[in-house]
mmCIF file of C-alpha atoms and ligand atoms in Angstrom:
data_model
loop_
_atom_site.group_PDB
_atom_site.id
_atom_site.type_symbol
_atom_site.label_atom_id
_atom_site.label_comp_id
_atom_site.label_asym_id
_atom_site.label_seq_id
_atom_site.Cartn_x
_atom_site.Cartn_y
_atom_site.Cartn_z
ATOM 1 C CA MET A 1 -7.527 105.601 154.063
ATOM 2 C CA SER A 2 -7.596 104.225 150.474
ATOM 3 C CA HIS A 3 -4.300 104.243 148.592
ATOM 4 C CA LYS A 4 -4.124 105.276 145.361
ATOM 5 C CA ILE A 5 -2.007 103.351 142.830
ATOM 6 C CA LEU A 6 -2.247 104.867 139.298
ATOM 7 C CA VAL A 7 -1.213 101.939 136.734
ATOM 8 C CA LEU A 8 0.808 102.298 133.559
ATOM 9 C CA PRO A 9 1.659 99.608 131.284
ATOM 10 C CA GLY A 10 3.048 101.480 128.742
ATOM 11 C CA ASP A 11 4.229 99.626 125.823
ATOM 12 C CA GLY A 12 5.611 96.240 124.573
ATOM 13 C CA ILE A 13 5.372 93.540 126.995
ATOM 14 C CA GLY A 14 4.786 96.195 129.739
ATOM 15 C CA PRO A 15 0.446 95.344 129.451
ATOM 16 C CA GLU A 16 1.574 91.545 129.782
ATOM 17 C CA ILE A 17 3.642 92.138 132.924
ATOM 18 C CA ILE A 18 1.762 94.618 134.509
ATOM 19 C CA ALA A 19 -1.406 92.806 134.519
ATOM 20 C CA GLU A 20 0.339 89.808 136.066
ATOM 21 C CA ALA A 21 1.209 92.596 138.638
ATOM 22 C CA VAL A 22 -2.191 93.709 139.151
ATOM 23 C CA LYS A 23 -3.105 90.022 139.249
ATOM 24 C CA VAL A 24 -1.328 89.654 143.043
ATOM 25 C CA LEU A 25 -1.903 93.027 144.547
ATOM 26 C CA ASP A 26 -5.623 91.650 143.720
ATOM 27 C CA VAL A 27 -5.001 88.803 145.678
ATOM 28 C CA PHE A 28 -4.756 91.426 149.241
ATOM 29 C CA ARG A 29 -7.414 93.535 148.094
ATOM 30 C CA ALA A 30 -9.573 90.484 148.305
ATOM 31 C CA GLU A 31 -8.365 89.002 151.081
ATOM 32 C CA GLY A 32 -8.383 92.942 152.832
ATOM 33 C CA SER A 33 -5.046 93.315 153.499
ATOM 34 C CA LEU A 34 -4.758 96.830 151.196
ATOM 35 C CA ASN A 35 -6.983 99.418 150.355
ATOM 36 C CA ALA A 36 -6.388 100.492 147.174
ATOM 37 C CA GLU A 37 -8.224 101.475 143.589
ATOM 38 C CA PHE A 38 -6.450 101.405 140.472
ATOM 39 C CA GLU A 39 -6.533 104.045 138.015
ATOM 40 C CA TYR A 40 -4.701 103.335 134.364
ATOM 41 C CA ALA A 41 -3.191 105.809 131.867
ATOM 42 C CA HIS A 42 -0.802 106.201 129.034
ATOM 43 C CA LEU A 43 3.012 106.372 129.251
ATOM 44 C CA GLY A 44 5.384 106.503 126.402
ATOM 45 C CA GLY A 45 4.428 105.118 122.618
ATOM 46 C CA ALA A 46 0.726 104.597 124.726
ATOM 47 C CA GLY A 47 0.710 108.118 125.526
ATOM 48 C CA TYR A 48 1.737 109.108 121.894
ATOM 49 C CA ASP A 49 -0.811 106.738 120.465
ATOM 50 C CA ALA A 50 -3.495 107.864 122.725
ATOM 51 C CA ALA A 51 -3.003 111.322 122.891
ATOM 52 C CA GLY A 52 -0.192 112.463 121.296
ATOM 53 C CA HIS A 53 2.354 113.265 123.621
ATOM 54 C CA PRO A 54 4.144 110.233 125.710
ATOM 55 C CA TYR A 55 3.202 112.057 128.856
ATOM 56 C CA PRO A 56 -0.089 113.442 128.183
ATOM 57 C CA GLU A 57 -1.412 116.163 130.264
ATOM 58 C CA ALA A 58 -4.784 113.007 131.674
ATOM 59 C CA THR A 59 -1.771 110.907 133.147
ATOM 60 C CA ARG A 60 0.007 114.353 134.770
ATOM 61 C CA ILE A 61 -2.927 115.050 136.075
ATOM 62 C CA LEU A 62 -3.687 111.208 138.278
ATOM 63 C CA ALA A 63 0.285 111.239 138.702
ATOM 64 C CA LYS A 64 0.220 114.499 140.779
ATOM 65 C CA GLN A 65 -2.524 112.645 142.589
ATOM 66 C CA CYS A 66 -1.705 109.235 143.800
ATOM 67 C CA ASN A 67 0.107 107.594 146.068
ATOM 68 C CA ALA A 68 2.155 105.007 144.083
ATOM 69 C CA ILE A 69 2.711 104.387 140.919
ATOM 70 C CA LEU A 70 3.013 101.126 138.819
ATOM 71 C CA LEU A 71 4.922 101.356 135.344
ATOM 72 C CA GLY A 72 5.710 98.922 132.941
ATOM 73 C CA ALA A 73 8.332 99.918 130.225
ATOM 74 C CA VAL A 74 8.590 101.892 127.210
ATOM 75 C CA GLY A 75 9.618 102.457 123.986
ATOM 76 C CA GLY A 76 9.588 100.291 120.392
ATOM 77 C CA PRO A 77 10.940 100.600 116.917
ATOM 78 C CA GLN A 78 7.724 102.344 115.754
ATOM 79 C CA TYR A 79 8.524 105.310 117.589
ATOM 80 C CA ASP A 80 12.221 106.198 117.059
ATOM 81 C CA THR A 81 11.371 108.226 114.047
ATOM 82 C CA LEU A 82 9.793 110.426 115.555
ATOM 83 C CA PRO A 83 11.261 113.819 117.326
ATOM 84 C CA ARG A 84 12.711 113.660 120.951
ATOM 85 C CA GLU A 85 10.591 115.549 122.506
ATOM 86 C CA LEU A 86 7.733 112.615 121.440
ATOM 87 C CA ARG A 87 10.073 109.798 122.126
ATOM 88 C CA PRO A 88 8.431 107.389 124.744
ATOM 89 C CA GLU A 89 11.465 107.706 126.851
ATOM 90 C CA LYS A 90 10.772 111.073 126.926
ATOM 91 C CA GLY A 91 7.827 110.286 128.520
ATOM 92 C CA LEU A 92 9.394 108.625 131.519
ATOM 93 C CA LEU A 93 12.116 111.678 132.025
ATOM 94 C CA SER A 94 9.693 113.937 131.843
ATOM 95 C CA ILE A 95 7.482 111.905 134.755
ATOM 96 C CA ARG A 96 10.526 110.918 136.947
ATOM 97 C CA THR A 97 11.030 115.065 136.987
ATOM 98 C CA ASP A 98 7.538 116.119 137.088
ATOM 99 C CA LEU A 99 7.204 114.495 140.252
ATOM 100 C CA GLY A 100 11.037 115.120 141.514
ATOM 101 C CA LEU A 101 11.168 111.248 141.607
ATOM 102 C CA PHE A 102 15.586 112.009 142.272
ATOM 103 C CA ALA A 103 16.637 108.930 144.143
ATOM 104 C CA ASN A 104 16.380 105.455 142.252
ATOM 105 C CA LEU A 105 16.493 102.293 143.465
ATOM 106 C CA ARG A 106 17.746 99.126 141.762
ATOM 107 C CA PRO A 107 18.653 96.017 144.096
ATOM 108 C CA ALA A 108 20.645 92.985 142.694
ATOM 109 C CA ILE A 109 19.537 89.824 144.013
ATOM 110 C CA LEU A 110 20.852 86.713 142.824
ATOM 111 C CA TYR A 111 18.082 84.209 144.749
ATOM 112 C CA ASP A 112 19.672 80.599 145.284
ATOM 113 C CA GLU A 113 17.273 79.059 142.935
ATOM 114 C CA LEU A 114 18.813 80.534 139.882
ATOM 115 C CA ALA A 115 22.539 80.496 140.674
ATOM 116 C CA ASP A 116 21.962 78.824 137.148
ATOM 117 C CA ALA A 117 20.559 81.184 135.203
ATOM 118 C CA SER A 118 23.891 83.703 135.335
ATOM 119 C CA THR A 119 26.762 83.521 132.794
ATOM 120 C CA LEU A 120 29.525 84.487 135.502
ATOM 121 C CA LYS A 121 30.634 81.177 137.793
ATOM 122 C CA ASN A 122 28.412 80.214 140.536
ATOM 123 C CA GLU A 123 31.195 81.201 143.695
ATOM 124 C CA VAL A 124 31.268 84.879 142.064
ATOM 125 C CA VAL A 125 27.803 86.006 142.352
ATOM 126 C CA ALA A 126 26.245 82.754 144.938
ATOM 127 C CA ARG A 127 24.035 85.056 147.064
ATOM 128 C CA LEU A 128 24.691 88.518 145.717
ATOM 129 C CA ASP A 129 22.926 91.313 147.450
ATOM 130 C CA LEU A 130 23.551 95.163 146.119
ATOM 131 C CA MET A 131 21.496 97.977 145.761
ATOM 132 C CA ILE A 132 22.205 100.656 143.389
ATOM 133 C CA VAL A 133 20.969 104.078 144.316
ATOM 134 C CA ARG A 134 21.435 106.120 141.403
ATOM 135 C CA GLU A 135 20.467 109.545 140.762
ATOM 136 C CA LEU A 136 17.552 110.423 138.510
ATOM 137 C CA ASN A 137 17.165 113.820 137.748
ATOM 138 C CA HIS A 138 19.941 115.510 137.257
ATOM 139 C CA GLY A 139 23.170 114.985 136.041
ATOM 140 C CA ILE A 140 24.016 114.811 132.342
ATOM 141 C CA TYR A 141 20.421 113.513 131.151
ATOM 142 C CA PHE A 142 19.457 116.656 131.762
ATOM 143 C CA GLY A 143 21.931 119.700 131.996
ATOM 144 C CA GLN A 144 22.316 122.679 130.023
ATOM 145 C CA PRO A 145 23.456 123.359 127.617
ATOM 146 C CA ARG A 146 22.585 120.508 125.616
ATOM 147 C CA GLY A 147 21.841 120.559 121.802
ATOM 148 C CA ILE A 148 23.266 120.072 118.024
ATOM 149 C CA ARG A 149 25.250 123.361 117.139
ATOM 150 C CA VAL A 150 27.099 124.381 113.564
ATOM 151 C CA LEU A 151 30.601 125.236 114.670
ATOM 152 C CA GLU A 152 32.479 128.255 112.551
ATOM 153 C CA ASN A 153 33.868 126.011 110.234
ATOM 154 C CA GLY A 154 30.044 124.139 109.452
ATOM 155 C CA GLU A 155 30.958 120.695 111.423
ATOM 156 C CA ARG A 156 28.472 120.476 113.575
ATOM 157 C CA GLN A 157 28.512 119.282 117.413
ATOM 158 C CA GLY A 158 26.938 117.509 119.484
ATOM 159 C CA TYR A 159 26.883 118.670 123.026
ATOM 160 C CA ASN A 160 25.700 117.726 126.070
ATOM 161 C CA SER A 161 26.329 119.221 130.440
ATOM 162 C CA ALA A 162 27.079 116.838 133.227
ATOM 163 C CA THR A 163 25.766 119.423 135.917
ATOM 164 C CA TYR A 164 25.188 118.959 139.631
ATOM 165 C CA THR A 165 24.543 121.073 143.082
ATOM 166 C CA GLU A 166 25.747 121.124 145.944
ATOM 167 C CA SER A 167 22.206 120.068 147.296
ATOM 168 C CA GLN A 168 21.188 117.564 144.557
ATOM 169 C CA ILE A 169 24.716 115.652 145.783
ATOM 170 C CA GLU A 170 23.605 116.427 149.198
ATOM 171 C CA ARG A 171 20.312 114.466 149.123
ATOM 172 C CA ILE A 172 21.445 111.533 147.258
ATOM 173 C CA ALA A 173 24.544 110.967 149.702
ATOM 174 C CA ARG A 174 21.865 110.798 152.349
ATOM 175 C CA VAL A 175 19.282 108.475 150.295
ATOM 176 C CA GLY A 176 22.937 106.324 149.722
ATOM 177 C CA PHE A 177 23.811 106.397 153.641
ATOM 178 C CA GLU A 178 19.952 105.886 154.873
ATOM 179 C CA THR A 179 19.905 102.460 152.504
ATOM 180 C CA ALA A 180 22.920 101.246 153.724
ATOM 181 C CA MET A 181 22.332 101.753 157.437
ATOM 182 C CA GLN A 182 19.158 99.452 156.445
ATOM 183 C CA ARG A 183 21.863 97.228 155.626
ATOM 184 C CA ASN A 184 25.507 95.968 155.841
ATOM 185 C CA LYS A 185 26.583 99.158 156.320
ATOM 186 C CA ARG A 186 28.872 99.788 154.000
ATOM 187 C CA LEU A 187 28.621 102.612 150.397
ATOM 188 C CA CYS A 188 30.550 103.017 147.695
ATOM 189 C CA SER A 189 30.203 106.059 146.191
ATOM 190 C CA VAL A 190 31.283 105.760 142.111
ATOM 191 C CA ASP A 191 32.429 108.699 139.979
ATOM 192 C CA LYS A 192 35.239 109.659 137.603
ATOM 193 C CA ALA A 193 37.369 112.517 140.012
ATOM 194 C CA ASN A 194 40.151 111.922 138.614
ATOM 195 C CA VAL A 195 39.181 113.681 135.272
ATOM 196 C CA LEU A 196 35.520 115.768 135.747
ATOM 197 C CA GLU A 197 35.006 118.518 138.018
ATOM 198 C CA VAL A 198 31.491 117.533 138.721
ATOM 199 C CA SER A 199 32.467 114.687 140.150
ATOM 200 C CA GLU A 200 34.818 116.265 142.240
ATOM 201 C CA LEU A 201 32.286 118.177 143.835
ATOM 202 C CA TRP A 202 30.299 115.195 143.966
ATOM 203 C CA ARG A 203 33.028 113.268 145.911
ATOM 204 C CA GLU A 204 33.313 115.703 148.521
ATOM 205 C CA ILE A 205 29.943 116.128 149.647
ATOM 206 C CA VAL A 206 29.416 112.593 150.166
ATOM 207 C CA CYS A 207 32.137 112.951 152.391
ATOM 208 C CA LYS A 208 30.734 115.822 154.280
ATOM 209 C CA VAL A 209 27.407 113.704 154.318
ATOM 210 C CA GLY A 210 28.760 110.900 155.587
ATOM 211 C CA GLU A 211 30.505 112.664 158.669
ATOM 212 C CA GLU A 212 26.702 112.428 159.520
ATOM 213 C CA PHE A 213 27.140 108.601 159.342
ATOM 214 C CA PRO A 214 29.571 107.207 161.282
ATOM 215 C CA GLU A 215 28.737 104.046 161.822
ATOM 216 C CA VAL A 216 28.428 103.409 157.743
ATOM 217 C CA ALA A 217 31.933 102.435 155.990
ATOM 218 C CA LEU A 218 32.516 104.730 152.852
ATOM 219 C CA SER A 219 34.805 103.722 149.848
ATOM 220 C CA HIS A 220 35.167 105.699 146.687
ATOM 221 C CA MET A 221 35.792 104.192 143.766
ATOM 222 C CA TYR A 222 36.240 105.268 139.976
ATOM 223 C CA VAL A 223 33.031 104.188 137.702
ATOM 224 C CA ASP A 224 35.879 102.245 135.091
ATOM 225 C CA ASN A 225 37.146 100.054 138.136
ATOM 226 C CA ALA A 226 33.474 99.894 139.808
ATOM 227 C CA ALA A 227 32.684 98.310 136.121
ATOM 228 C CA MET A 228 34.822 95.889 136.696
ATOM 229 C CA GLN A 229 35.015 95.274 139.858
ATOM 230 C CA LEU A 230 31.328 94.476 139.662
ATOM 231 C CA VAL A 231 32.126 91.467 137.384
ATOM 232 C CA ARG A 232 35.296 90.035 138.880
ATOM 233 C CA ALA A 233 33.950 90.145 142.721
ATOM 234 C CA PRO A 234 30.669 92.267 142.726
ATOM 235 C CA LYS A 235 29.879 90.501 146.493
ATOM 236 C CA GLN A 236 31.720 93.215 147.896
ATOM 237 C CA PHE A 237 29.696 95.896 147.202
ATOM 238 C CA ASP A 238 26.741 96.725 149.861
ATOM 239 C CA VAL A 239 25.432 100.029 148.447
ATOM 240 C CA ILE A 240 26.341 101.930 145.509
ATOM 241 C CA VAL A 241 25.447 104.956 145.055
ATOM 242 C CA THR A 242 25.969 107.274 141.958
ATOM 243 C CA SER A 243 25.186 109.519 139.097
ATOM 244 C CA ASN A 244 22.772 109.544 136.417
ATOM 245 C CA MET A 245 23.918 108.321 133.486
ATOM 246 C CA PHE A 246 26.760 106.079 136.096
ATOM 247 C CA GLY A 247 24.253 104.644 137.723
ATOM 248 C CA ASP A 248 22.059 103.951 134.331
ATOM 249 C CA ILE A 249 25.287 102.181 132.852
ATOM 250 C CA LEU A 250 26.065 99.768 136.450
ATOM 251 C CA SER A 251 22.654 98.994 136.925
ATOM 252 C CA ASP A 252 22.481 97.413 133.372
ATOM 253 C CA GLU A 253 25.533 95.556 134.417
ATOM 254 C CA ALA A 254 24.743 94.554 137.585
ATOM 255 C CA ALA A 255 21.231 92.831 136.647
ATOM 256 C CA MET A 256 22.828 90.845 134.628
ATOM 257 C CA LEU A 257 24.536 88.880 137.502
ATOM 258 C CA THR A 258 21.142 87.485 139.027
ATOM 259 C CA GLY A 259 21.470 86.058 135.536
ATOM 260 C CA SER A 260 18.294 88.129 134.290
ATOM 261 C CA ILE A 261 17.119 91.532 133.924
ATOM 262 C CA GLY A 262 14.198 90.245 133.468
ATOM 263 C CA MET A 263 14.233 89.488 137.701
ATOM 264 C CA LEU A 264 14.842 92.607 138.836
ATOM 265 C CA PRO A 265 12.556 96.245 139.838
ATOM 266 C CA SER A 266 13.070 99.150 141.053
ATOM 267 C CA ALA A 267 11.931 102.450 143.082
ATOM 268 C CA SER A 268 11.442 106.159 141.839
ATOM 269 C CA LEU A 269 11.111 107.885 144.825
ATOM 270 C CA ASN A 270 10.864 111.926 145.526
ATOM 271 C CA ALA A 271 11.203 113.630 148.894
ATOM 272 C CA SER A 272 7.556 112.276 149.700
ATOM 273 C CA ALA A 273 7.850 109.181 149.393
ATOM 274 C CA VAL A 274 5.775 109.786 146.492
ATOM 275 C CA GLY A 275 7.808 106.577 144.110
ATOM 276 C CA MET A 276 7.119 105.007 140.432
ATOM 277 C CA TYR A 277 8.115 101.428 140.907
ATOM 278 C CA GLU A 278 9.231 99.962 137.256
ATOM 279 C CA PRO A 279 11.307 96.826 136.206
ATOM 280 C CA SER A 280 14.749 97.408 135.452
ATOM 281 C CA HIS A 281 14.466 96.102 131.982
ATOM 282 C CA GLY A 282 13.027 97.432 128.991
ATOM 283 C CA SER A 283 10.271 97.251 126.569
ATOM 284 C CA ALA A 284 11.355 93.963 125.084
ATOM 285 C CA PRO A 285 9.453 94.414 121.414
ATOM 286 C CA ASP A 286 10.881 91.029 119.991
ATOM 287 C CA ILE A 287 9.116 89.350 122.189
ATOM 288 C CA ALA A 288 5.826 91.874 122.724
ATOM 289 C CA GLY A 289 2.389 90.002 122.636
ATOM 290 C CA GLN A 290 3.696 86.902 122.810
ATOM 291 C CA GLY A 291 2.508 85.932 126.165
ATOM 292 C CA ILE A 292 6.546 84.527 127.683
ATOM 293 C CA ALA A 293 7.826 88.084 129.051
ATOM 294 C CA ASN A 294 9.126 87.044 132.409
ATOM 295 C CA PRO A 295 6.711 89.631 134.730
ATOM 296 C CA LEU A 296 7.838 88.936 137.888
ATOM 297 C CA ALA A 297 10.661 91.794 137.608
ATOM 298 C CA THR A 298 7.192 93.564 137.829
ATOM 299 C CA ILE A 299 5.955 91.888 140.428
ATOM 300 C CA LEU A 300 8.865 92.318 142.756
ATOM 301 C CA SER A 301 7.925 96.226 141.424
ATOM 302 C CA ALA A 302 4.830 96.336 142.842
ATOM 303 C CA ALA A 303 6.497 94.548 146.074
ATOM 304 C CA MET A 304 9.045 97.520 145.857
ATOM 305 C CA LEU A 305 5.578 99.954 146.325
ATOM 306 C CA LEU A 306 3.974 97.934 148.547
ATOM 307 C CA ARG A 307 6.692 98.406 150.958
ATOM 308 C CA TYR A 308 8.010 101.482 150.258
ATOM 309 C CA SER A 309 5.407 103.781 149.024
ATOM 310 C CA LEU A 310 2.270 102.559 151.038
ATOM 311 C CA GLN A 311 3.846 100.742 154.420
ATOM 312 C CA LEU A 312 3.014 97.541 153.987
ATOM 313 C CA PRO A 313 6.262 95.603 153.881
ATOM 314 C CA GLN A 314 4.569 92.947 155.476
ATOM 315 C CA LEU A 315 3.001 92.327 152.279
ATOM 316 C CA THR A 316 6.452 92.503 150.698
ATOM 317 C CA ASP A 317 7.695 89.734 152.767
ATOM 318 C CA ARG A 318 5.158 87.640 151.212
ATOM 319 C CA VAL A 319 5.195 88.993 147.581
ATOM 320 C CA GLU A 320 9.062 87.887 147.892
ATOM 321 C CA ALA A 321 8.513 84.458 149.625
ATOM 322 C CA ALA A 322 6.123 83.783 146.742
ATOM 323 C CA VAL A 323 8.654 84.301 144.571
ATOM 324 C CA LYS A 324 11.093 81.982 146.052
ATOM 325 C CA ILE A 325 8.178 79.425 146.289
ATOM 326 C CA VAL A 326 7.537 79.419 142.039
ATOM 327 C CA LEU A 327 11.326 79.423 141.314
ATOM 328 C CA LYS A 328 11.528 77.063 143.735
ATOM 329 C CA GLN A 329 9.211 74.609 142.078
ATOM 330 C CA GLY A 330 10.616 74.806 139.235
ATOM 331 C CA LEU A 331 9.062 77.109 137.037
ATOM 332 C CA ARG A 332 11.086 79.571 133.907
ATOM 333 C CA THR A 333 9.947 82.412 132.119
ATOM 334 C CA GLY A 334 12.262 81.649 128.586
ATOM 335 C CA ASP A 335 15.294 84.757 130.019
ATOM 336 C CA ILE A 336 15.908 82.464 132.976
ATOM 337 C CA PHE A 337 15.042 79.082 131.741
ATOM 338 C CA VAL A 338 17.886 75.887 132.098
ATOM 339 C CA ALA A 339 17.208 72.750 130.970
ATOM 340 C CA GLY A 340 15.309 70.449 133.379
ATOM 341 C CA ARG A 341 12.637 72.678 134.885
ATOM 342 C CA GLU A 342 9.591 73.701 133.294
ATOM 343 C CA LYS A 343 9.265 76.351 130.826
ATOM 344 C CA VAL A 344 6.310 78.278 131.709
ATOM 345 C CA GLY A 345 4.419 81.636 129.611
ATOM 346 C CA THR A 346 3.477 84.959 131.558
ATOM 347 C CA ALA A 347 0.084 84.377 133.047
ATOM 348 C CA GLN A 348 1.136 80.986 133.789
ATOM 349 C CA MET A 349 3.778 82.321 136.494
ATOM 350 C CA GLY A 350 1.617 85.266 137.187
ATOM 351 C CA ASP A 351 -1.322 82.503 137.565
ATOM 352 C CA ALA A 352 1.880 80.567 140.030
ATOM 353 C CA VAL A 353 2.417 83.539 141.846
ATOM 354 C CA VAL A 354 -1.050 84.187 143.104
ATOM 355 C CA ALA A 355 -1.806 80.601 143.642
ATOM 356 C CA ALA A 356 1.773 80.817 146.025
ATOM 357 C CA LEU A 357 0.421 83.484 147.732
ATOM 358 C CA ARG A 358 -2.812 82.496 148.618
ATOM 359 C CA MET A 359 -1.629 79.131 150.356
ATOM 360 C CA MET A 360 0.242 80.989 152.761
HETATM 361 C C1 LIG B 401 16.398 103.305 132.451
HETATM 362 C C2 LIG B 401 16.265 103.829 130.795
HETATM 363 C C3 LIG B 401 16.111 105.175 130.340
HETATM 364 C C4 LIG B 401 16.945 105.619 131.477
HETATM 365 C C5 LIG B 401 15.484 105.170 129.425
HETATM 366 C C6 LIG B 401 14.886 104.516 128.668
HETATM 367 C C7 LIG B 401 15.286 107.085 129.149
HETATM 368 O O1 LIG B 401 17.495 102.839 130.274
HETATM 369 O O2 LIG B 401 15.412 103.015 132.989
HETATM 370 O O3 LIG B 401 17.627 102.269 133.427
HETATM 371 O O4 LIG B 401 18.457 105.512 130.766
HETATM 372 O O5 LIG B 401 17.016 106.168 132.486
HETATM 373 MG MG1 LIG B 402 19.201 102.088 131.989
#
């Protein structure tokens, strides 16, 4: 059976980094270990430019038919003045909701070879390997009511609603526990239960789901403390499960522990393992088109795609091994560059991963 992979290059550095990830998947297609067809479509600002909408209907139709999506990044300053409904970010949020991609997995792994790229002391981050499981379809990002209203005194008030139902909490909690079962069996649920009712319910439901996973050591942490603990002693964490906005913030923080957000992949999964895979970083419009962006997060996202949506973990292992090889060879894009290494561009880095794969 041939898998259908929808490729959405998106905006900014998106097309450049996506090209490298496609090169990597093409190695497997050429050797016959991956039977897949690519379709291309627009999302984000690219969607607005091509079809007047950040999530065009043509993209939507292809997205509903594919087994997995590989996304570059969306966003750019030229779109910031558009009405909110037409901005690139809205395209991303819409495809996440439309496909029910509620479970966002964001690993933060520090490769030994990159220990010198972290801004934190080596002993704090050496061999860091944690996974953030972020709820992606609900919470304050989507809760109703929301808007900007005019109060009786004529002053305007902005408002959003942080909402979670029991079933929404339950299914993401389950992903958290299942992820912990495949790792070191420790799960930390992050909330703000000392202030927010939505967190009070969150904590109650997470505890209830926990009864089904007696082997997992469950702990709870307030989000402010979690933000502090992530920089103080990040290795205390194995898996973190949290709500949409807390996960947005903590995953950027966790990414930086590893030296560069340019290294970190992510997977957004629905209930039937259809997934969208994208680097955790943004579209970096400041360096777009220069051929200097780090393609490794996108290449590692393609590796996650092979594992979670196509059930080809042996190919995932090969990509991850190839990335370690190029790092060991001393190749570095600007974001992870330190003196004494070889500075390379986007395509050179992708070519090096391809070469390492072919040697295996
Ligand atoms: C992310 C991004 C998005 C989010 C933006 C671009 C809408 O920051 O994927 O973390 O907030 O979810
Ligand atoms: Mg974010």
